[in-house]
């Protein structure tokens, strides 16, 4: 008699029992599984192992890797000073640009003046001394009442003989932010003139005065910055002279002056040529 298959329900599970010629063959001791699902599962395990063992190039990113130089203070010897060197400037500039949309004009002016004053004090008394080893201040003689301005720079070596050179990142960050600040406020001042925003003149005038004061004070302190600026001006003048010589500007100017003199002489004493006719 041909084989036939019967199904029985056991504990809400399907159990397959095979009966051949009246003889019941008990199921295997292992749990019956669907062959398709088993193959899929085996294939998935094999695929996962092959993926894990693949020789794909690994990413060089690691969560602990440092950010680029311009986006972090990891290479700074005084990261807190770097933060405060730009903090009040950024807040003041943001309040000036966006504060008029959220508050009255007088409040924007007052907040900007307070932030600019705080930035001036921090740069003059804290960040300049820590980041580049410079400071400037004034002293009033109690007897004569005369005011004298003092510009100081730290010694290249400390008293114990160790090297006291400033950090390269701190120096570049300090001078870069110091020079960019008055340029930004100058652009805002010209924009206010073009758009006739007279209510902003007080804020912008104070910003320009305070930022240029710090630039001039630290410029007087640093002999290195004075030498760099002098070299830059000399290089610019030399480049301009070479360009003018290359384009023949001096020759054209000389031709214009010589041509003008010849015309004046010709008008004063015209040349007379003998006639060629009989």
Coordinates of C-alpha atoms in Angstrom, one line a residue:
X1 CA 0.0 0.0 0.0
X2 CA 1.3 3.4 -0.9
X3 CA 2.7 5.7 1.8
X4 CA 0.4 8.3 3.3
X5 CA 1.0 11.2 5.7
X6 CA -1.2 12.2 8.6
X7 CA -1.0 15.3 10.7
X8 CA -1.8 15.6 14.4
X9 CA -2.2 18.6 16.7
X10 CA 0.0 18.5 19.8
X11 CA 0.2 21.5 22.2
X12 CA -0.8 23.9 19.5
X13 CA 2.1 22.9 17.3
X14 CA 2.1 20.9 14.1
X15 CA 3.6 17.4 14.4
X16 CA 4.2 15.3 11.3
X17 CA 3.8 11.5 11.7
X18 CA 4.6 9.2 8.8
X19 CA 2.8 5.9 8.3
X20 CA 4.0 3.3 5.7
X21 CA 2.1 0.1 5.2
X22 CA 0.4 0.4 8.5
X23 CA 3.6 1.0 10.4
X24 CA 3.9 4.3 12.1
X25 CA 7.4 5.8 12.0
X26 CA 8.0 8.0 15.0
X27 CA 9.3 11.6 14.4
X28 CA 13.0 12.2 14.9
X29 CA 14.2 13.4 18.3
X30 CA 15.3 16.7 16.8
X31 CA 12.6 19.5 16.5
X32 CA 11.1 19.5 13.0
X33 CA 11.9 22.5 11.0
X34 CA 10.8 23.9 7.7
X35 CA 13.4 23.1 5.1
X36 CA 13.0 26.5 3.4
X37 CA 13.3 28.5 6.6
X38 CA 16.3 26.3 7.6
X39 CA 18.0 27.0 4.3
X40 CA 17.3 30.7 4.6
X41 CA 18.7 30.7 8.2
X42 CA 21.7 28.8 7.3
X43 CA 22.4 31.0 4.3
X44 CA 22.0 34.1 6.5
X45 CA 24.5 32.8 9.0
X46 CA 26.9 31.9 6.3
X47 CA 26.5 35.3 4.7
X48 CA 27.0 37.0 8.0
X49 CA 30.2 35.1 8.6
X50 CA 31.4 35.9 5.1
X51 CA 30.7 39.6 5.7
X52 CA 32.5 39.6 9.0
X53 CA 35.5 37.9 7.4
X54 CA 35.5 40.1 4.3
X55 CA 38.6 42.2 3.6
X56 CA 36.8 45.5 3.1
X57 CA 38.8 48.6 4.0
X58 CA 38.1 49.9 7.4
X59 CA 37.1 53.5 8.0
X60 CA 39.8 55.7 9.5
X61 CA 37.2 57.6 11.6
X62 CA 37.3 57.1 15.3
X63 CA 35.1 58.8 17.9
X64 CA 38.1 60.1 19.8
X65 CA 39.8 61.7 16.7
X66 CA 40.4 65.4 17.0
X67 CA 38.5 68.0 14.9
X68 CA 40.4 70.0 12.3
X69 CA 42.7 72.7 13.5
X70 CA 40.3 75.6 12.9
X71 CA 37.4 73.9 14.7
X72 CA 38.9 73.0 18.0
X73 CA 41.4 74.3 20.6
X74 CA 43.2 71.0 21.1
X75 CA 46.5 72.4 20.1
X76 CA 46.1 75.5 22.2
X77 CA 48.0 76.0 25.5
X78 CA 45.1 78.2 26.8
X79 CA 41.8 77.0 25.3
X80 CA 39.7 78.9 27.7
X81 CA 41.5 82.2 26.9
X82 CA 41.0 81.4 23.1
X83 CA 37.3 80.9 23.8
X84 CA 36.9 84.2 25.6
X85 CA 39.0 86.0 23.0
X86 CA 36.2 85.5 20.5
X87 CA 33.2 85.0 22.8
X88 CA 32.1 88.6 23.5
X89 CA 33.0 89.7 19.9
X90 CA 30.7 87.0 18.4
X91 CA 27.8 87.8 20.8
X92 CA 28.1 91.6 20.2
X93 CA 28.2 91.1 16.4
X94 CA 25.2 88.7 16.6
X95 CA 23.2 91.1 18.7
X96 CA 24.0 93.9 16.3
X97 CA 22.9 91.9 13.2
X98 CA 19.9 90.1 14.6
X99 CA 18.9 92.0 17.8
X100 CA 16.7 94.6 16.0
X101 CA 14.3 91.8 15.1
X102 CA 13.7 90.8 18.7
X103 CA 14.1 94.0 20.7
X104 CA 14.0 97.7 20.5
X105 CA 16.9 99.7 19.0
X106 CA 17.9 101.3 22.3
X107 CA 18.2 97.8 23.9
X108 CA 20.4 96.6 21.0
X109 CA 22.7 99.6 21.5
X110 CA 23.0 99.1 25.2
X111 CA 23.7 95.4 25.0
X112 CA 26.3 95.9 22.2
X113 CA 28.1 98.6 24.2
X114 CA 28.3 96.4 27.3
X115 CA 29.5 93.4 25.3
X116 CA 32.1 95.5 23.5
X117 CA 33.4 97.0 26.8
X118 CA 33.7 93.4 28.2
X119 CA 35.5 92.3 25.1
X120 CA 37.9 95.2 25.3
X121 CA 38.7 94.5 28.9
X122 CA 39.2 90.8 28.4
X123 CA 41.5 91.3 25.3
X124 CA 43.5 94.0 26.9
X125 CA 44.0 92.4 30.3
X126 CA 43.7 88.7 29.9
X127 CA 43.9 87.1 26.5
X128 CA 46.8 89.2 25.2
X129 CA 48.9 88.3 28.2
X130 CA 48.1 84.6 28.1
X131 CA 48.1 83.9 24.4
X132 CA 51.0 86.1 23.1
X133 CA 52.7 87.4 26.2
X134 CA 51.9 91.1 25.6
X135 CA 50.2 93.8 27.5
X136 CA 49.7 97.6 27.3
X137 CA 48.5 100.0 29.9
X138 CA 48.8 103.7 31.0
X139 CA 50.3 105.2 34.1
X140 CA 49.5 108.6 35.6
X141 CA 52.2 110.4 37.5
X142 CA 50.6 111.4 40.9
X143 CA 52.9 114.5 41.1
X144 CA 52.7 116.0 37.7
X145 CA 49.5 114.3 36.5
X146 CA 51.2 113.4 33.2
X147 CA 50.0 110.2 31.5
X148 CA 52.5 107.7 30.1
X149 CA 51.6 104.7 27.9
X150 CA 53.6 101.5 28.6
X151 CA 53.9 98.7 26.1
X152 CA 55.4 95.4 27.4
X153 CA 56.3 92.1 25.9
X154 CA 57.3 88.9 27.8
X155 CA 60.9 87.8 27.7
X156 CA 61.8 85.1 25.2
X157 CA 63.1 82.9 28.1
X158 CA 61.9 82.6 31.6
X159 CA 64.2 83.5 34.6
X160 CA 65.0 79.8 35.1
X161 CA 66.3 79.5 31.5
X162 CA 63.5 77.5 30.0
X163 CA 62.0 78.4 26.7
X164 CA 58.9 80.7 27.1
X165 CA 58.0 81.0 23.5
X166 CA 54.2 81.4 23.0
X167 CA 52.2 78.6 21.4
X168 CA 52.0 78.9 17.6
X169 CA 48.2 78.1 17.5
X170 CA 47.5 80.7 20.3
X171 CA 49.5 83.4 18.5
X172 CA 47.9 82.9 15.1
X173 CA 44.4 82.7 16.6
X174 CA 45.0 85.9 18.7
X175 CA 46.4 88.0 15.8
X176 CA 43.9 86.7 13.3
X177 CA 40.8 87.5 15.4
X178 CA 42.3 90.8 16.5
X179 CA 42.8 92.0 12.9
X180 CA 39.5 90.7 11.5
X181 CA 37.4 92.4 14.2
X182 CA 37.9 96.0 13.1
X183 CA 37.5 95.1 9.5
X184 CA 34.1 93.6 10.1
X185 CA 33.0 96.6 12.1
X186 CA 34.3 98.9 9.4
X187 CA 32.2 97.0 6.8
X188 CA 29.2 97.4 9.0
X189 CA 29.9 101.1 9.4
X190 CA 30.1 101.6 5.6
X191 CA 26.9 99.6 5.2
X192 CA 25.1 101.8 7.7
X193 CA 26.2 104.9 5.8
X194 CA 24.9 103.5 2.5
X195 CA 21.6 102.6 4.0
X196 CA 21.4 105.7 6.1
X197 CA 21.0 103.8 9.4
X198 CA 21.9 106.7 11.6
X199 CA 20.7 105.0 14.8
X200 CA 23.6 102.5 14.5
X201 CA 26.4 105.1 14.3
X202 CA 26.9 105.2 18.1
X203 CA 27.3 101.4 18.4
X204 CA 29.6 101.2 15.4
X205 CA 31.7 104.1 16.4
X206 CA 32.4 102.6 19.9
X207 CA 33.1 99.2 18.3
X208 CA 35.6 100.7 15.9
X209 CA 37.4 102.8 18.6
X210 CA 37.7 99.9 21.0
X211 CA 38.8 97.3 18.4
X212 CA 41.4 99.7 16.8
X213 CA 42.7 100.6 20.3
X214 CA 43.5 97.0 21.0
X215 CA 45.1 96.6 17.5
X216 CA 47.3 99.6 18.0
X217 CA 48.2 98.8 21.6
X218 CA 49.4 95.2 20.7
X219 CA 51.0 96.4 17.5
X220 CA 53.2 98.7 19.6
X221 CA 53.9 95.9 22.0
X222 CA 55.1 93.3 19.4
X223 CA 58.3 94.1 17.6
X224 CA 57.6 91.0 15.5
X225 CA 54.3 92.3 14.3
X226 CA 55.9 95.7 13.5
X227 CA 58.6 94.0 11.4
X228 CA 56.0 91.8 9.6
X229 CA 53.9 94.8 8.7
X230 CA 56.9 96.8 7.5
X231 CA 58.0 93.9 5.4
X232 CA 54.5 93.6 4.0
X233 CA 54.3 97.3 3.1
X234 CA 57.7 97.2 1.5
X235 CA 56.8 94.1 -0.5
X236 CA 53.6 95.8 -1.7
X237 CA 55.4 98.9 -2.7
X238 CA 58.1 97.0 -4.5
X239 CA 55.5 94.9 -6.3
X240 CA 53.7 98.1 -7.3
X241 CA 56.8 99.7 -8.7
X242 CA 57.7 96.6 -10.7
X243 CA 54.2 96.5 -12.2
X244 CA 54.4 100.2 -13.1
X245 CA 57.8 99.7 -14.8
X246 CA 56.6 96.6 -16.6
X247 CA 53.6 98.4 -18.0
X248 CA 55.6 101.5 -19.0
X249 CA 53.7 103.9 -16.8
X250 CA 56.7 106.1 -16.2
X251 CA 57.5 106.2 -19.9
X252 CA 53.9 107.3 -20.7
X253 CA 54.0 110.0 -18.0
X254 CA 57.4 111.2 -19.4
X255 CA 55.9 111.3 -22.9
X256 CA 52.9 113.2 -21.7
X257 CA 55.1 115.9 -20.0
X258 CA 57.6 116.1 -22.9
X259 CA 54.7 116.3 -25.4
X260 CA 53.1 119.1 -23.4
X261 CA 56.4 121.1 -23.3
X262 CA 56.9 120.6 -27.0
X263 CA 53.5 121.9 -27.7
X264 CA 54.1 125.0 -25.6
X265 CA 57.4 125.6 -27.3
X266 CA 55.8 125.2 -30.7
X267 CA 53.1 127.6 -29.9
X268 CA 55.6 130.2 -28.6
X269 CA 58.1 129.9 -31.5
X270 CA 56.6 128.2 -34.6
X271 CA 59.1 126.8 -37.0
X272 CA 59.4 128.5 -40.4
X273 CA 60.3 126.3 -43.4
X274 CA 61.6 127.8 -46.7
X275 CA 59.3 127.6 -49.6
X276 CA 59.8 125.1 -52.3
X277 CA 58.1 127.0 -55.1
X278 CA 59.7 129.6 -57.4

